[in-house]
CSV table of C-alpha atoms in Angstrom, one decimal:
chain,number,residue,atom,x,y,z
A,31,UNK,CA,84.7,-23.4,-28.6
A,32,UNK,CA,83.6,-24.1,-32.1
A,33,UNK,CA,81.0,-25.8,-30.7
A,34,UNK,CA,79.8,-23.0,-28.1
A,35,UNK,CA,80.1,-20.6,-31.4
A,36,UNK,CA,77.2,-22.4,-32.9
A,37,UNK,CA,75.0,-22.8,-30.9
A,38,UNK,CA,75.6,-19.1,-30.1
A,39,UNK,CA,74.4,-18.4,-33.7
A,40,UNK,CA,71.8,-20.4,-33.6
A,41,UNK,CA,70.3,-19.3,-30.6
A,42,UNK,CA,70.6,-15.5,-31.9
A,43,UNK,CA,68.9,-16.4,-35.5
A,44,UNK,CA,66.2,-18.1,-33.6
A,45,UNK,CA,65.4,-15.1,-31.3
A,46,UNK,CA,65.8,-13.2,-34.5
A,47,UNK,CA,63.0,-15.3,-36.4
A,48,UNK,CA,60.8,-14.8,-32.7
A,49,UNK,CA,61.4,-11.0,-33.4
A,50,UNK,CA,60.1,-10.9,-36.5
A,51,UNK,CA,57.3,-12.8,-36.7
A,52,UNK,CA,55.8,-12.6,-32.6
A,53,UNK,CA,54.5,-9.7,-33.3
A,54,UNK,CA,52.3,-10.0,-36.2
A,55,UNK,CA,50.7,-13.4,-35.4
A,56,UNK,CA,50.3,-12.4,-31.6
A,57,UNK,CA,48.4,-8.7,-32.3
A,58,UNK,CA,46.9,-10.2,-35.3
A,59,UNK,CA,44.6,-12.6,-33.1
A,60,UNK,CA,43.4,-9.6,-30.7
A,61,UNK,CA,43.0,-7.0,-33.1
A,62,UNK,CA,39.2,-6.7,-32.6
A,63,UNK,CA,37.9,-4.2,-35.7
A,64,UNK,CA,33.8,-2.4,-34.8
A,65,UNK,CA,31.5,-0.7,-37.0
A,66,UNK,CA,29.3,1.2,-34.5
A,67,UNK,CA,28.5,-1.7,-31.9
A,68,UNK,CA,28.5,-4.6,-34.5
A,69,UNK,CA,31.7,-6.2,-34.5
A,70,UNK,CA,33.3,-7.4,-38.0
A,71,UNK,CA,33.5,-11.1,-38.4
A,72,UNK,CA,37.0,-12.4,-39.6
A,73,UNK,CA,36.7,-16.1,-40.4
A,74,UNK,CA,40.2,-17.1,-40.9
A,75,UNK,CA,42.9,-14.4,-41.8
A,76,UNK,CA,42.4,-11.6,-38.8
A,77,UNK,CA,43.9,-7.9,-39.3
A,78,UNK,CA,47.3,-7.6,-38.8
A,79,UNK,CA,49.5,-4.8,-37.4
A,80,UNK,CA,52.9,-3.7,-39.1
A,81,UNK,CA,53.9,-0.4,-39.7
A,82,UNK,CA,50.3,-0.1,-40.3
A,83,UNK,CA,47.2,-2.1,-39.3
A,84,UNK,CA,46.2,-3.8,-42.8
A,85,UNK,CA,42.6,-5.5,-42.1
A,86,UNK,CA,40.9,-7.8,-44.9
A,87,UNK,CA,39.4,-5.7,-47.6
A,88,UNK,CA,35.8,-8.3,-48.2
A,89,UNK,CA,34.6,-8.8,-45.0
A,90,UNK,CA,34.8,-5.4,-43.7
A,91,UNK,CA,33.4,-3.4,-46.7
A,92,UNK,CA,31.2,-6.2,-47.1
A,93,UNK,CA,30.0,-5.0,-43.6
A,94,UNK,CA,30.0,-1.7,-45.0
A,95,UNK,CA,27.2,-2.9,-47.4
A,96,UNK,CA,29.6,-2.2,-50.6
A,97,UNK,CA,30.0,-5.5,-53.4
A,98,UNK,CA,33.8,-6.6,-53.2
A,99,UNK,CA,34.8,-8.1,-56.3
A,100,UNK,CA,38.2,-10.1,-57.3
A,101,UNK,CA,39.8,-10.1,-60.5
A,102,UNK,CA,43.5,-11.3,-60.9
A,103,UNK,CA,45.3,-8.5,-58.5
A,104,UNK,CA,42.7,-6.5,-58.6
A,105,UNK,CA,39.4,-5.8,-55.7
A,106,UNK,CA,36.7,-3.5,-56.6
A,107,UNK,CA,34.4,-2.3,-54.4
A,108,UNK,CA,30.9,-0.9,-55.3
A,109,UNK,CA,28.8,1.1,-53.0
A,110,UNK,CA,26.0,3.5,-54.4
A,111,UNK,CA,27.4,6.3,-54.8
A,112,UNK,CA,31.3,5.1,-54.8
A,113,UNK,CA,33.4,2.4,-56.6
A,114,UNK,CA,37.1,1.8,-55.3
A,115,UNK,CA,39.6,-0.3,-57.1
A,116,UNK,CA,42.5,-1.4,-55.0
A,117,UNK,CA,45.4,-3.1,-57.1
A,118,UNK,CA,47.6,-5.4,-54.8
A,119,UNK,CA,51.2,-4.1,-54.6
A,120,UNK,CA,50.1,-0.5,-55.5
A,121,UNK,CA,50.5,2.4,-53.7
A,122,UNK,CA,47.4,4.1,-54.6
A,123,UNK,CA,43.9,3.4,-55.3
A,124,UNK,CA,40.9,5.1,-57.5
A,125,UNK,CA,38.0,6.5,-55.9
A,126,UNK,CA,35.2,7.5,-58.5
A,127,UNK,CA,38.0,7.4,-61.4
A,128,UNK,CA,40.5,9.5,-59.1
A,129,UNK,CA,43.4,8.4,-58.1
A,130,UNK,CA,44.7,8.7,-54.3
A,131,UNK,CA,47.6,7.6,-52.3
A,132,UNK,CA,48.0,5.0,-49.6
A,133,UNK,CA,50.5,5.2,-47.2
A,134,UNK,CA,51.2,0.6,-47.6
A,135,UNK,CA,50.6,-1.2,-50.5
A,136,UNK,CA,47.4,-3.6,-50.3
A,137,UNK,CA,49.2,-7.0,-49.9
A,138,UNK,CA,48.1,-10.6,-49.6
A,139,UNK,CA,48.8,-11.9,-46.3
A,140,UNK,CA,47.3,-15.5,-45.5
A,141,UNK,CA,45.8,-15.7,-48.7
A,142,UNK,CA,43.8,-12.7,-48.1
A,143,UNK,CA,43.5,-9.4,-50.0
A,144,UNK,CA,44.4,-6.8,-47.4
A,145,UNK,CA,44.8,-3.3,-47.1
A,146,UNK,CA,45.5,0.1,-45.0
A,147,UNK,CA,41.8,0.7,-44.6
A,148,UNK,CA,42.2,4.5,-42.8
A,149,UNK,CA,42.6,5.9,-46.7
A,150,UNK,CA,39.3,4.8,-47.7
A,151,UNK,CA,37.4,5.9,-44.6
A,152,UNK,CA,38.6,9.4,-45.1
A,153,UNK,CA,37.4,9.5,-48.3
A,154,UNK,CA,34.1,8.2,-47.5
A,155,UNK,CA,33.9,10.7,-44.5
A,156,UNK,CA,33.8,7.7,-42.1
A,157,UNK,CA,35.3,8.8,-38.3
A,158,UNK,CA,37.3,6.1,-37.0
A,159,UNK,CA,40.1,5.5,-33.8
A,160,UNK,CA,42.7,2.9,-33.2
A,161,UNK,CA,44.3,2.4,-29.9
A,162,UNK,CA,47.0,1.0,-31.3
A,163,UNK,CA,47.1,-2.4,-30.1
A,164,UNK,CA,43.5,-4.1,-30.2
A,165,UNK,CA,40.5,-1.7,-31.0
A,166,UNK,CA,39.5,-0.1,-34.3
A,167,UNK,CA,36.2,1.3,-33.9
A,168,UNK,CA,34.8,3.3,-37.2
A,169,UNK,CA,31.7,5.5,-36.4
A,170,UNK,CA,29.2,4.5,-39.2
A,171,UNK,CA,27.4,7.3,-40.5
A,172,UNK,CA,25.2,5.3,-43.6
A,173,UNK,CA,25.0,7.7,-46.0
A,174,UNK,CA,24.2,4.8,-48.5
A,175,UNK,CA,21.1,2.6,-48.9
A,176,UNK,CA,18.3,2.7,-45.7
A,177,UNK,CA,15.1,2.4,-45.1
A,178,UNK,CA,13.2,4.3,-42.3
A,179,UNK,CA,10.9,2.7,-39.5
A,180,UNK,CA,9.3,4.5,-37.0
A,181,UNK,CA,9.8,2.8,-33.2
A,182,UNK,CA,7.5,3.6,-30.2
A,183,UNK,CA,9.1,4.0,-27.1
A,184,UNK,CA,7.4,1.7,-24.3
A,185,UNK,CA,8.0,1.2,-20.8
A,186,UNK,CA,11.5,-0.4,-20.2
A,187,UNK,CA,12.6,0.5,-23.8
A,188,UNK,CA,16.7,1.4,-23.5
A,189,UNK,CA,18.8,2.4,-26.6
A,190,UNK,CA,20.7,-0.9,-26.6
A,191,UNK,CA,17.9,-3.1,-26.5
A,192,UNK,CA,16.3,-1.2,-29.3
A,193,UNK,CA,19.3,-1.4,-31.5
A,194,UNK,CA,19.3,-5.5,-30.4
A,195,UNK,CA,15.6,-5.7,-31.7
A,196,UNK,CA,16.6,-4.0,-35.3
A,197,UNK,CA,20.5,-5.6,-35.4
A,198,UNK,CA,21.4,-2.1,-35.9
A,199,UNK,CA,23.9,0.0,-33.8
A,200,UNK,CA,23.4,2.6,-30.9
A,201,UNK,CA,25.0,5.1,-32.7
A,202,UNK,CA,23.1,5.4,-36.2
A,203,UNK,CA,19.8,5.8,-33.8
A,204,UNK,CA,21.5,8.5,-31.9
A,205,UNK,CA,22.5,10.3,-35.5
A,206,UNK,CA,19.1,10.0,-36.9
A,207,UNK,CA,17.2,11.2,-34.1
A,208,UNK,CA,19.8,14.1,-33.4
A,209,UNK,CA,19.9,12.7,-30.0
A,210,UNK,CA,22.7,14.1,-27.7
A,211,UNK,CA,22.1,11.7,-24.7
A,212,UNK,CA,22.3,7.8,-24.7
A,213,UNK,CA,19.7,7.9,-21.8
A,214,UNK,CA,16.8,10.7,-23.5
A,215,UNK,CA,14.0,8.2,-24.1
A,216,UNK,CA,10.7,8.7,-22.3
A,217,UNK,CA,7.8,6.9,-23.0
A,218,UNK,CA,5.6,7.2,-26.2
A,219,UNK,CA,8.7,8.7,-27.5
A,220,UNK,CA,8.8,8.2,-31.3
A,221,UNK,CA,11.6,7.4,-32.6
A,222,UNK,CA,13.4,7.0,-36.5
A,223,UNK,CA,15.1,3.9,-37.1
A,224,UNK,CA,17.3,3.3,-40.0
A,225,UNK,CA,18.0,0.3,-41.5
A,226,UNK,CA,20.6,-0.6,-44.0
A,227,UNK,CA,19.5,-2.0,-47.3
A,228,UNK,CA,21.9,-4.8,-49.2
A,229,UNK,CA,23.3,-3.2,-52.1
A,230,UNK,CA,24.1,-5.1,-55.0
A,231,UNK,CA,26.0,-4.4,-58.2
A,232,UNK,CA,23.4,-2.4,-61.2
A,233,UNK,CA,23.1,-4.4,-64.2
A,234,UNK,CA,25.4,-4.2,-66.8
């Protein structure tokens, strides 16, 4: 009976231990994270989803053409017009020398700085959606550094291969052109193209 007791207990602790940890390391592999059409590159630690989804702070605002800087605890991130400094176990962050709450801590989780992103985004003005299990789209709006191109519309031209020849997204040539229909092209059509700059850090 003693026996049976056991492994009773140790059966339940290891279902436990399933409980707790399934979940994370199985949504954190399909938790796919967009910026317009461009998908964000995670090359090891991948967003995770507790009681909220915490995504890597450097690679996305990297993709979102802001300098992320590391400095024991600390991640600052420097756009144009916006600076951010996110302090690991605090539950707020300063935007522009304001301070703001978040509704999780920024942790480390697989040796990565990581954070409730949906905070920042409002305060940048940035739309986003989560499903809540795999998708996190954020419509890009790049109010920050770009340079304007003019494209000619020629026969067989389609919004998606035009964003493919300028690795931009469908959606930031939709918002410049004040288009209201993916299909509106017609030949000879002129067309503004945006292009982000790089941004890098002003000289001290």
């Amino acid at each position: 009976m003693t026996q049976m007791k056991r492994l009773l207990s140790l059966t339940l602790a290891f279902v436990m231990i399933l409980g707790i940890t399934m979940p994370i390391s199985a949504q954190s592999s399909e938790i796919a994270v967009y910026i317009g059409s461009r998908q964000v590159q995670f090359l090891d630690q991948r967003p995770v989803l507790t009681n909220q989804l915490l995504i890597p702070i450097r690679p996305l605002f990297e993709a979102l053409r802001f300098d992320v800087a590391w400095d024991n605890g600390t991640v600052t991130l420097t756009g144009m017009n916006d600076v951010f400094i996110i302090t690991i176990g605090s539950n707020t962050f300063m935007a522009n020398g304001e301070e703001y709450s978040l509704t999780t801590p920024a942790q480390i989780i697989g040796g990565r700085a990581m954070m409730d992103v949906k905070p920042l985004l409002d305060y940048l003005d940035f739309p986003y959606r989560f499903d809540g299990s795999s998708h996190f789209d954020i419509m890009f709006r790049l109010p920050l550094a770009v340079e304007t191109r003019s494209h000619i519309v020629r026969e067989g031209d389609s919004l998606s291969r035009i964003a493919a020849q300028f690795e931009i997204s469908i959606d930031l040539i939709i918002e410049a052109n004040d288009m209201t229909d993916h299909s509106a092209l017609f030949v000879g059509q002129v067309l503004l193209i945006p292009i982000p700059i790089p941004i890098t850090s002003p000289p001290e």
